PDB file of C-alpha atoms in Angstrom:
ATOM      1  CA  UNK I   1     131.096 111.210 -49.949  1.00 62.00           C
ATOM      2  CA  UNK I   2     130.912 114.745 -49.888  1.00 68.00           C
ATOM      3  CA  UNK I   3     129.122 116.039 -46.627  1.00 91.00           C
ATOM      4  CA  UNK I   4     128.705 119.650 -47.522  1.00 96.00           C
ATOM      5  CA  UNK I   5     128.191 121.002 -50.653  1.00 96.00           C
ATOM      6  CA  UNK I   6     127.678 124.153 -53.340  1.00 96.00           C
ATOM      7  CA  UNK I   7     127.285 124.966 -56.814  1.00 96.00           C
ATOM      8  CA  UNK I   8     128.693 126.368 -58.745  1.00 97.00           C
ATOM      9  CA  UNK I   9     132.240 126.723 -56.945  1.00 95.00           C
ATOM     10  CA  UNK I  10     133.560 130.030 -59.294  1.00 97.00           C
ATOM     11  CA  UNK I  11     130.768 132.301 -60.653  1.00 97.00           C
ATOM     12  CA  UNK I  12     131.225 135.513 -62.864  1.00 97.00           C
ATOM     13  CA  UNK I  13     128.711 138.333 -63.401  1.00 97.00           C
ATOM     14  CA  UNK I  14     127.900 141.215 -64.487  1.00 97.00           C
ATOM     15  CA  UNK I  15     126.519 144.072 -61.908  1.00 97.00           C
ATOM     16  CA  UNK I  16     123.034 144.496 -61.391  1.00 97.00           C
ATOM     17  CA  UNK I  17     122.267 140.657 -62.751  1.00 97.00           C
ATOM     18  CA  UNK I  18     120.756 138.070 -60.222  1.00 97.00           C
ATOM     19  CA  UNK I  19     122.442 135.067 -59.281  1.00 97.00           C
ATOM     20  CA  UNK I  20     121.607 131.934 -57.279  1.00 97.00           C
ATOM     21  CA  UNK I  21     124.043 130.045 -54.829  1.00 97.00           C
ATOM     22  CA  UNK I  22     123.041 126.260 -54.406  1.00 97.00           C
ATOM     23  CA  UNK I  23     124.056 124.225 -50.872  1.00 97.00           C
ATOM     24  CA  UNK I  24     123.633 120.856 -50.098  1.00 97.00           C
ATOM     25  CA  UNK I  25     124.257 118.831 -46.658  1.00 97.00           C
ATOM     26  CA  UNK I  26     123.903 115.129 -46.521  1.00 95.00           C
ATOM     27  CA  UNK I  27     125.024 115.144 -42.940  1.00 94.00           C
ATOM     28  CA  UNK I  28     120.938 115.080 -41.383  1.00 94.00           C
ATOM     29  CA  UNK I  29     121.988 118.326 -39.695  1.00 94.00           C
ATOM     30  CA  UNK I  30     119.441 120.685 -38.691  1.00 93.00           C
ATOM     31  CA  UNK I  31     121.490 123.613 -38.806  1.00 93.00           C
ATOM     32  CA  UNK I  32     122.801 125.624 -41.784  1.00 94.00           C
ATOM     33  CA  UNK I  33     124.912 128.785 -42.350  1.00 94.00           C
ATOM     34  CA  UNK I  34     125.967 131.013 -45.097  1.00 95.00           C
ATOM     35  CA  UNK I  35     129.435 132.823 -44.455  1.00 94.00           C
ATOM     36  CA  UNK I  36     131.275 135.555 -46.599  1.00 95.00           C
ATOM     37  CA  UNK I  37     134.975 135.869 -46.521  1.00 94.00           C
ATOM     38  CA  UNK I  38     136.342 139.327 -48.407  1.00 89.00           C
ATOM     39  CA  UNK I  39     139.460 140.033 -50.001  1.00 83.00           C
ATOM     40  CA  UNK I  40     141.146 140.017 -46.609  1.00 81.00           C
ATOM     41  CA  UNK I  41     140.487 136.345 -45.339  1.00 79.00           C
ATOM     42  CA  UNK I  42     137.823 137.576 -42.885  1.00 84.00           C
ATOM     43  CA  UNK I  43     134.948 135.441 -42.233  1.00 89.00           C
ATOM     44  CA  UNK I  44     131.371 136.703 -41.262  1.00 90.00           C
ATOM     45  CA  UNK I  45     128.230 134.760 -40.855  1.00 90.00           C
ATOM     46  CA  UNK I  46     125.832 136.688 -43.317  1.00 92.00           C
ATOM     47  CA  UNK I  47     122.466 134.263 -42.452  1.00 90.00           C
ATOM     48  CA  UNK I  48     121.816 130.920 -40.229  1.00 90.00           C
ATOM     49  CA  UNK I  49     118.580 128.743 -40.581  1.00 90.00           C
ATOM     50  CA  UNK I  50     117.418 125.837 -37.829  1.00 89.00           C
ATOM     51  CA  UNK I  51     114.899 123.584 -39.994  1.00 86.00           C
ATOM     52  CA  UNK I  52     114.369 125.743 -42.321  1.00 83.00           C
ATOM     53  CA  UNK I  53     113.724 128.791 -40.036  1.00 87.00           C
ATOM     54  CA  UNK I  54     115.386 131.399 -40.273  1.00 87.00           C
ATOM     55  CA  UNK I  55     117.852 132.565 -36.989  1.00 84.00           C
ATOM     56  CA  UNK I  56     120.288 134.809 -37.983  1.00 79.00           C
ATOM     57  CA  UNK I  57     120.358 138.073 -40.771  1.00 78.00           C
ATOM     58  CA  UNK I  58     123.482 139.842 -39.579  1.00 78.00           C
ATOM     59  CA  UNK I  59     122.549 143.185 -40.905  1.00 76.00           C
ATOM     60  CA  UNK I  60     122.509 141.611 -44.808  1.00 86.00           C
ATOM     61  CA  UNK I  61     121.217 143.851 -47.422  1.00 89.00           C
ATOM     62  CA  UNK I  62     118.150 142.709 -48.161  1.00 90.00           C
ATOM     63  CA  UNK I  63     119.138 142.221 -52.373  1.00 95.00           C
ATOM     64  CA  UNK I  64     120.177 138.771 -50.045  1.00 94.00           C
ATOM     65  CA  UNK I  65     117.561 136.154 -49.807  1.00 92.00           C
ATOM     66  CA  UNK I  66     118.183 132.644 -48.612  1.00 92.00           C
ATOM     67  CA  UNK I  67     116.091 129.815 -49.261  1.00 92.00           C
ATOM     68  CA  UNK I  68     115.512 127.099 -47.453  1.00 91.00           C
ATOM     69  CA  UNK I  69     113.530 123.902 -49.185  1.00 91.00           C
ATOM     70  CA  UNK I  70     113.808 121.709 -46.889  1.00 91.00           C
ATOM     71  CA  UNK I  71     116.807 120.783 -44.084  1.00 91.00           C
ATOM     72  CA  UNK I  72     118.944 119.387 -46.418  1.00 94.00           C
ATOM     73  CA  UNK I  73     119.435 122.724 -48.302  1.00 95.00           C
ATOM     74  CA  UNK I  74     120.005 126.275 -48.257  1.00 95.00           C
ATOM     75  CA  UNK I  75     120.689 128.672 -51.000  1.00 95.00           C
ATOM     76  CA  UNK I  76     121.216 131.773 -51.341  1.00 96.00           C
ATOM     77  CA  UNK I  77     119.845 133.954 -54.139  1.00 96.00           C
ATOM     78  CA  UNK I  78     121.273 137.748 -54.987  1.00 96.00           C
ATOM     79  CA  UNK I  79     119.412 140.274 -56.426  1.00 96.00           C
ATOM     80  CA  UNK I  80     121.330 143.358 -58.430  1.00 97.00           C
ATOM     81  CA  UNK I  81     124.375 142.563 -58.147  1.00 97.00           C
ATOM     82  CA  UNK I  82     127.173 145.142 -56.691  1.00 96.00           C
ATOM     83  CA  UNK I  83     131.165 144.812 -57.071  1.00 96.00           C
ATOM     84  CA  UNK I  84     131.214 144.928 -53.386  1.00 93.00           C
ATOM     85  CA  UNK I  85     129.532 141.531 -53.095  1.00 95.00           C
ATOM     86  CA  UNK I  86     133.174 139.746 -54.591  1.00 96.00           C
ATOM     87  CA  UNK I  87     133.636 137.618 -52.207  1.00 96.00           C
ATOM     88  CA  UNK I  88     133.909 133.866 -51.441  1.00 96.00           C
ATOM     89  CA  UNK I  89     130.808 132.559 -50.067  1.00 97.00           C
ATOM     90  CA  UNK I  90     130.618 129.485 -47.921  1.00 97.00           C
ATOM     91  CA  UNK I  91     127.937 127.351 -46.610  1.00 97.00           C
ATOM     92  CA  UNK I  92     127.930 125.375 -43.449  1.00 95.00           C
ATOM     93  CA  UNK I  93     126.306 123.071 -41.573  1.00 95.00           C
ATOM     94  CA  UNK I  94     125.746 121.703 -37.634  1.00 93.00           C
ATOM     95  CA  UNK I  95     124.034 119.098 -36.345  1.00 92.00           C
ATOM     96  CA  UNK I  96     121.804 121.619 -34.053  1.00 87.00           C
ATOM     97  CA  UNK I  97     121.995 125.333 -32.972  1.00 81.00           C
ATOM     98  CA  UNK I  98     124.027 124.277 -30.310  1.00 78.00           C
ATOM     99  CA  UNK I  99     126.589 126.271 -29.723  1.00 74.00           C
ATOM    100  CA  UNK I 100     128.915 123.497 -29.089  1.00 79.00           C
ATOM    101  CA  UNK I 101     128.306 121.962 -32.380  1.00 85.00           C
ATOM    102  CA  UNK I 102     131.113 121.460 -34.901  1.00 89.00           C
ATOM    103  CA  UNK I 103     130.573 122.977 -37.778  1.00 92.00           C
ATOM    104  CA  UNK I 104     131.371 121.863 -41.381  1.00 94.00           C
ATOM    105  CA  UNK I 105     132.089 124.194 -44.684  1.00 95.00           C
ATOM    106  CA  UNK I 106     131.466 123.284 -47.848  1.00 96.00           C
ATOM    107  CA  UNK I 107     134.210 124.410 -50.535  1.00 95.00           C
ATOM    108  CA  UNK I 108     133.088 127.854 -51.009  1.00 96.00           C
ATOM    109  CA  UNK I 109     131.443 129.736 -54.043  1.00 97.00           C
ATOM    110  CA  UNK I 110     134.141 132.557 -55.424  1.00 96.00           C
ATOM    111  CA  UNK I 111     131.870 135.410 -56.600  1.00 97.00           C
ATOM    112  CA  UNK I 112     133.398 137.768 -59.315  1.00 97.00           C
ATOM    113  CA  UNK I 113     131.204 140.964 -60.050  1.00 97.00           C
ATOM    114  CA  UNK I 114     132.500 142.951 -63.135  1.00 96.00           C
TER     115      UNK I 114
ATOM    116  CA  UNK W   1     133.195 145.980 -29.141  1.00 79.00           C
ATOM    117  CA  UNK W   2     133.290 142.511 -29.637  1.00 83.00           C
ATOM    118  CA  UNK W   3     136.790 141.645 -31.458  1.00 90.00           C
ATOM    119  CA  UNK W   4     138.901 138.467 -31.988  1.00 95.00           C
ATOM    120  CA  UNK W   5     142.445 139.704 -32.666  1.00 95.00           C
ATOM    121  CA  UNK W   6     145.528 137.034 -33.878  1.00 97.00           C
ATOM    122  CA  UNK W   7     148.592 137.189 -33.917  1.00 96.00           C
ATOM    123  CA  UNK W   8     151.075 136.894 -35.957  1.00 97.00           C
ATOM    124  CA  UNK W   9     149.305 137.626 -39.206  1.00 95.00           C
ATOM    125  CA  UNK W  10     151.256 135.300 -41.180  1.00 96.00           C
ATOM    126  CA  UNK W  11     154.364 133.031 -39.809  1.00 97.00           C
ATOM    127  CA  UNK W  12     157.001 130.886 -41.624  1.00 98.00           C
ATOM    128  CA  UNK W  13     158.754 127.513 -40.346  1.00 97.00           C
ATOM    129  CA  UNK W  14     161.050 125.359 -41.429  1.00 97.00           C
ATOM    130  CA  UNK W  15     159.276 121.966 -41.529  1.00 97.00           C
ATOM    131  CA  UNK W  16     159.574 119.778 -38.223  1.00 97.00           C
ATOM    132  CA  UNK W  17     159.699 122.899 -35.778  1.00 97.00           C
ATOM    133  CA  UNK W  18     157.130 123.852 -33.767  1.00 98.00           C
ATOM    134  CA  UNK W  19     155.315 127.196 -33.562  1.00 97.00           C
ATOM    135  CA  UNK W  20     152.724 128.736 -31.432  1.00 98.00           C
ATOM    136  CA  UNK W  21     149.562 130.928 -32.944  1.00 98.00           C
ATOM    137  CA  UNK W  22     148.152 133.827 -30.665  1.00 98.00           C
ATOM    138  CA  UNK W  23     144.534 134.741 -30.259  1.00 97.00           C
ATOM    139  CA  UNK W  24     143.318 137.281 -28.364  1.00 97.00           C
ATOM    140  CA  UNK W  25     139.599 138.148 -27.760  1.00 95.00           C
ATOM    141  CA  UNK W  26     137.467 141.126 -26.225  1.00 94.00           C
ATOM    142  CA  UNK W  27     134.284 138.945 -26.123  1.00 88.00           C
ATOM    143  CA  UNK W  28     132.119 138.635 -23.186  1.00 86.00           C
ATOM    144  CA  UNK W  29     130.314 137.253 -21.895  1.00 88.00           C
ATOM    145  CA  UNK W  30     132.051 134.144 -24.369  1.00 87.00           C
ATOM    146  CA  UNK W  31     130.829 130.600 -24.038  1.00 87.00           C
ATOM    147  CA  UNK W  32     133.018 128.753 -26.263  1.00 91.00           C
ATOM    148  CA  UNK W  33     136.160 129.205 -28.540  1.00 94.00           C
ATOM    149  CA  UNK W  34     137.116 127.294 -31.305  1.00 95.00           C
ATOM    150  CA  UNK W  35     140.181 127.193 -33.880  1.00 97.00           C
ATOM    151  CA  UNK W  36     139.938 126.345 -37.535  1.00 96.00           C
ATOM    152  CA  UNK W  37     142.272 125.445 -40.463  1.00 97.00           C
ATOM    153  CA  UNK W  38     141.639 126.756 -43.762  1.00 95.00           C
ATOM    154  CA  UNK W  39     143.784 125.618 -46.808  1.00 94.00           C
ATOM    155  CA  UNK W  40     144.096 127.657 -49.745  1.00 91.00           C
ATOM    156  CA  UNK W  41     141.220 127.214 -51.236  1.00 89.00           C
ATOM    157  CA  UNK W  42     139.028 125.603 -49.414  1.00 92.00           C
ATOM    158  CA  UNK W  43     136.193 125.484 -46.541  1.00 93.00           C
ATOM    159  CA  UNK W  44     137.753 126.165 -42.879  1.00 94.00           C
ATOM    160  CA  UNK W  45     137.897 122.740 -40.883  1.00 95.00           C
ATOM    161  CA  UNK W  46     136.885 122.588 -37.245  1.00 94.00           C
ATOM    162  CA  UNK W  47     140.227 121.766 -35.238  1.00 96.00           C
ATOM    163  CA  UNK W  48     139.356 122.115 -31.692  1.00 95.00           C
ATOM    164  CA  UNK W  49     136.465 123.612 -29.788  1.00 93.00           C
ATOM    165  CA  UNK W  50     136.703 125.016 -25.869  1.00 93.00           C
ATOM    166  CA  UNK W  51     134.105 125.842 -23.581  1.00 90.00           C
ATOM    167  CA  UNK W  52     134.955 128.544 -21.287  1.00 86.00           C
ATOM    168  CA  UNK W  53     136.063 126.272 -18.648  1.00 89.00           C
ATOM    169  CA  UNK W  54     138.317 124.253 -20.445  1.00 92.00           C
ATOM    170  CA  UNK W  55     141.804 125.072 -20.471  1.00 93.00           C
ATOM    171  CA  UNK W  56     143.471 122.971 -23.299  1.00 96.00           C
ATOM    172  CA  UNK W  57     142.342 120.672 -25.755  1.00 95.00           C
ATOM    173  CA  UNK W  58     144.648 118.396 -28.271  1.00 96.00           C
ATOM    174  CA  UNK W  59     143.754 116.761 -31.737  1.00 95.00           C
ATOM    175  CA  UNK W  60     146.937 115.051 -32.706  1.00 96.00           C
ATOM    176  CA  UNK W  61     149.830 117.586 -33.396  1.00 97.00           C
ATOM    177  CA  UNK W  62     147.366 120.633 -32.524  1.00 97.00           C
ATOM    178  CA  UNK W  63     147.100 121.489 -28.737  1.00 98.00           C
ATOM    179  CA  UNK W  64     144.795 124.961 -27.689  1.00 97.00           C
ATOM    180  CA  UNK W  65     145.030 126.485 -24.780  1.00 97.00           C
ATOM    181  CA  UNK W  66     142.758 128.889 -23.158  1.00 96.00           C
ATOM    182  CA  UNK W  67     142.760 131.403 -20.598  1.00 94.00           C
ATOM    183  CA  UNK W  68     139.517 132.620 -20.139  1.00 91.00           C
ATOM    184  CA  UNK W  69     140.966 135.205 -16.999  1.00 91.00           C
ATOM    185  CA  UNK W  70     143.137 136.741 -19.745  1.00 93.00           C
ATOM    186  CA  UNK W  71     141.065 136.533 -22.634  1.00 94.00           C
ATOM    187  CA  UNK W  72     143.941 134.518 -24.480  1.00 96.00           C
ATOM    188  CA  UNK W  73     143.816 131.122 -26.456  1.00 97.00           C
ATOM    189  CA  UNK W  74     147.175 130.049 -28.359  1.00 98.00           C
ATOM    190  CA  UNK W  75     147.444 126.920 -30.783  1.00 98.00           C
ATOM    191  CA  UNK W  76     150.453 125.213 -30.941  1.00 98.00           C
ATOM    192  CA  UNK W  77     151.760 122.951 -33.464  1.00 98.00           C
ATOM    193  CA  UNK W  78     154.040 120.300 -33.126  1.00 98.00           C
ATOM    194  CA  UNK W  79     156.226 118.712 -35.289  1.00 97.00           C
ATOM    195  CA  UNK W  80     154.868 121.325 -37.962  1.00 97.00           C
ATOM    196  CA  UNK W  81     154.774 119.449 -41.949  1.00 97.00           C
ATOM    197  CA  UNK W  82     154.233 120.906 -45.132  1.00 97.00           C
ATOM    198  CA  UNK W  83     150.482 119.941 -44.881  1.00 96.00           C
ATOM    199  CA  UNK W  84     150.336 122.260 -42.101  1.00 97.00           C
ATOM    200  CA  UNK W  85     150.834 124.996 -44.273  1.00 98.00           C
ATOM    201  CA  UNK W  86     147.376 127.079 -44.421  1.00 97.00           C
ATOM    202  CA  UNK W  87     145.231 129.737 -42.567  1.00 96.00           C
ATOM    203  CA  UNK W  88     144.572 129.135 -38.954  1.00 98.00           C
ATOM    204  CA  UNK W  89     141.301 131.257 -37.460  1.00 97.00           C
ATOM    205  CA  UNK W  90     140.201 132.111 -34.233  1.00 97.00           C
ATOM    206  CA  UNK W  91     136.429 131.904 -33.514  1.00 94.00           C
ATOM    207  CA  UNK W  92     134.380 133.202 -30.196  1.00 93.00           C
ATOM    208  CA  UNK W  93     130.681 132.625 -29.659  1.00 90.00           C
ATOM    209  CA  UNK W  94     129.159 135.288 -27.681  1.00 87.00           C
ATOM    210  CA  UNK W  95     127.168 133.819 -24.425  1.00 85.00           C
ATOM    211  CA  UNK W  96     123.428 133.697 -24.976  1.00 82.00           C
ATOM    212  CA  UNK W  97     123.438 134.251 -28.516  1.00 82.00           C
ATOM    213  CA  UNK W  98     124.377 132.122 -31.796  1.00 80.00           C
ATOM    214  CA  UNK W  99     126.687 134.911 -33.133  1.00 83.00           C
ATOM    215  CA  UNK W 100     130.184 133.577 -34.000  1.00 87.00           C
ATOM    216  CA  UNK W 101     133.070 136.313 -34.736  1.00 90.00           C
ATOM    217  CA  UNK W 102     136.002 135.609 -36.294  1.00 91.00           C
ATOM    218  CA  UNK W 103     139.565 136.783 -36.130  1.00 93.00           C
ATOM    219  CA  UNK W 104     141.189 137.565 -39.522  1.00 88.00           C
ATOM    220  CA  UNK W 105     143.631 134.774 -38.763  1.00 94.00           C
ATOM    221  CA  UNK W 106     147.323 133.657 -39.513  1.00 97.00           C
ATOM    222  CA  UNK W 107     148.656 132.632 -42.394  1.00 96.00           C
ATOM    223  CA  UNK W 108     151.480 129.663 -41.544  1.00 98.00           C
ATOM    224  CA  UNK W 109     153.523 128.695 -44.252  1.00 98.00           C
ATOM    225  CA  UNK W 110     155.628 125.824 -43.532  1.00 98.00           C
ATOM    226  CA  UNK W 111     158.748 124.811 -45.938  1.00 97.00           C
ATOM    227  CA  UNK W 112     160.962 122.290 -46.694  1.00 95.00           C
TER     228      UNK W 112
END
């Protein structure tokens, strides 16, 4: 069974379109995370929400808005599009905000922006 | 600044050997460190996490070590296989807060 997951795993745009980024955890975590990793391997956490509330916007443009349903999910939906947002995007989960907590990635999104 | 620094950036072994990954980190005050592996390709899986008092931690053929005096954490891998072959990253959480930084990682490549 998959434990975290996101849709669709390659997406291609245009700039300046909007695009949605779906996750799914079916691990009853209460935690969730959306990383980006750029053309150099390096990881940053871009947002982090705790039962659907929000806890941490690391300085993300604000074309960024996550969205958070209910526990289970998390998705992130961005607005006008720029080159510079290439990038594999990955969505995690924890069991709490706990900063002991192991966390677990989903399979990443790779975001091409032509 | 807060940094997590690795060394080497990428690393290749003949498969069997062992090697030894570097991390070095400026964080503080930290409260816990953790390693990852990250095949091509894929999400980054959770390989060992250390509090600040800890000073090694195994899972199988991975063993961490931390020195939180010197700011240091290495991974070492026995018995490397071709499986092992993938991108190992260094994580710190900052004390107090739920801010995690990463280290840019090495790439291992291990061959036949």
């Amino acid at each position: 069974d998959t434990a975290v997951s996101q849709t669709p795993k390659y997406l291609v745009t245009q700039m300046g379109n909007d695009k949605s980024i779906k996750c799914e955890q079916n691990l009853g975590h209460d935690t969730m995370y959306w990383y980006k990793q750029d053309s150099k391997k390096f990881l940053k956490i871009m947002f982090s929400y705790n039962n659907k509330e929000l806890i941490i916007n690391e300085t993300v443009p604000n074309r960024f808005s996550p969205k958070s349903p209910d526990k289970a999910h998390l998705n992130l939906h961005i607005n006008s599009l720029e080159l510079g947002d290439s990038a594999v995007y990955f969505c995690a989960s924890s069991l709490g905000l706990g900063v002991n907590n192991e966390q677990f990635f989903g399979p990443g999104t790779r975001l091409t922006v032509l | 600044k807060n940094q997590v620094e690795q060394s080497p950036q990428s690393l290749i072994i003949l498969e069997g050997k062992n090697c030894t990954l570097q991390c070095n980190y400026t964080v503080s005050p930290f409260s816990n460190l953790r390693w990852y592996k990250q095949d091509t390709g894929r999400g980054p899986v959770s390989l060992t996490i250390m509090t600040f008092s800890e000073n090694t931690k195994s899972n199988g053929r991975y063993t961490a070590t931390l020195d939180a005096d010197t700011k240091q954490s290495s991974l070492h891998i026995t018995a490397s296989q071709l499986s092992d072959s993938a991108s190992y990253i260094c994580v710190v959480n900052l004390s107090g807060t739920y801010k995690y930084i990463f280290g840019t990682g090495t790439r291992l490549k291990v061959l036949a």
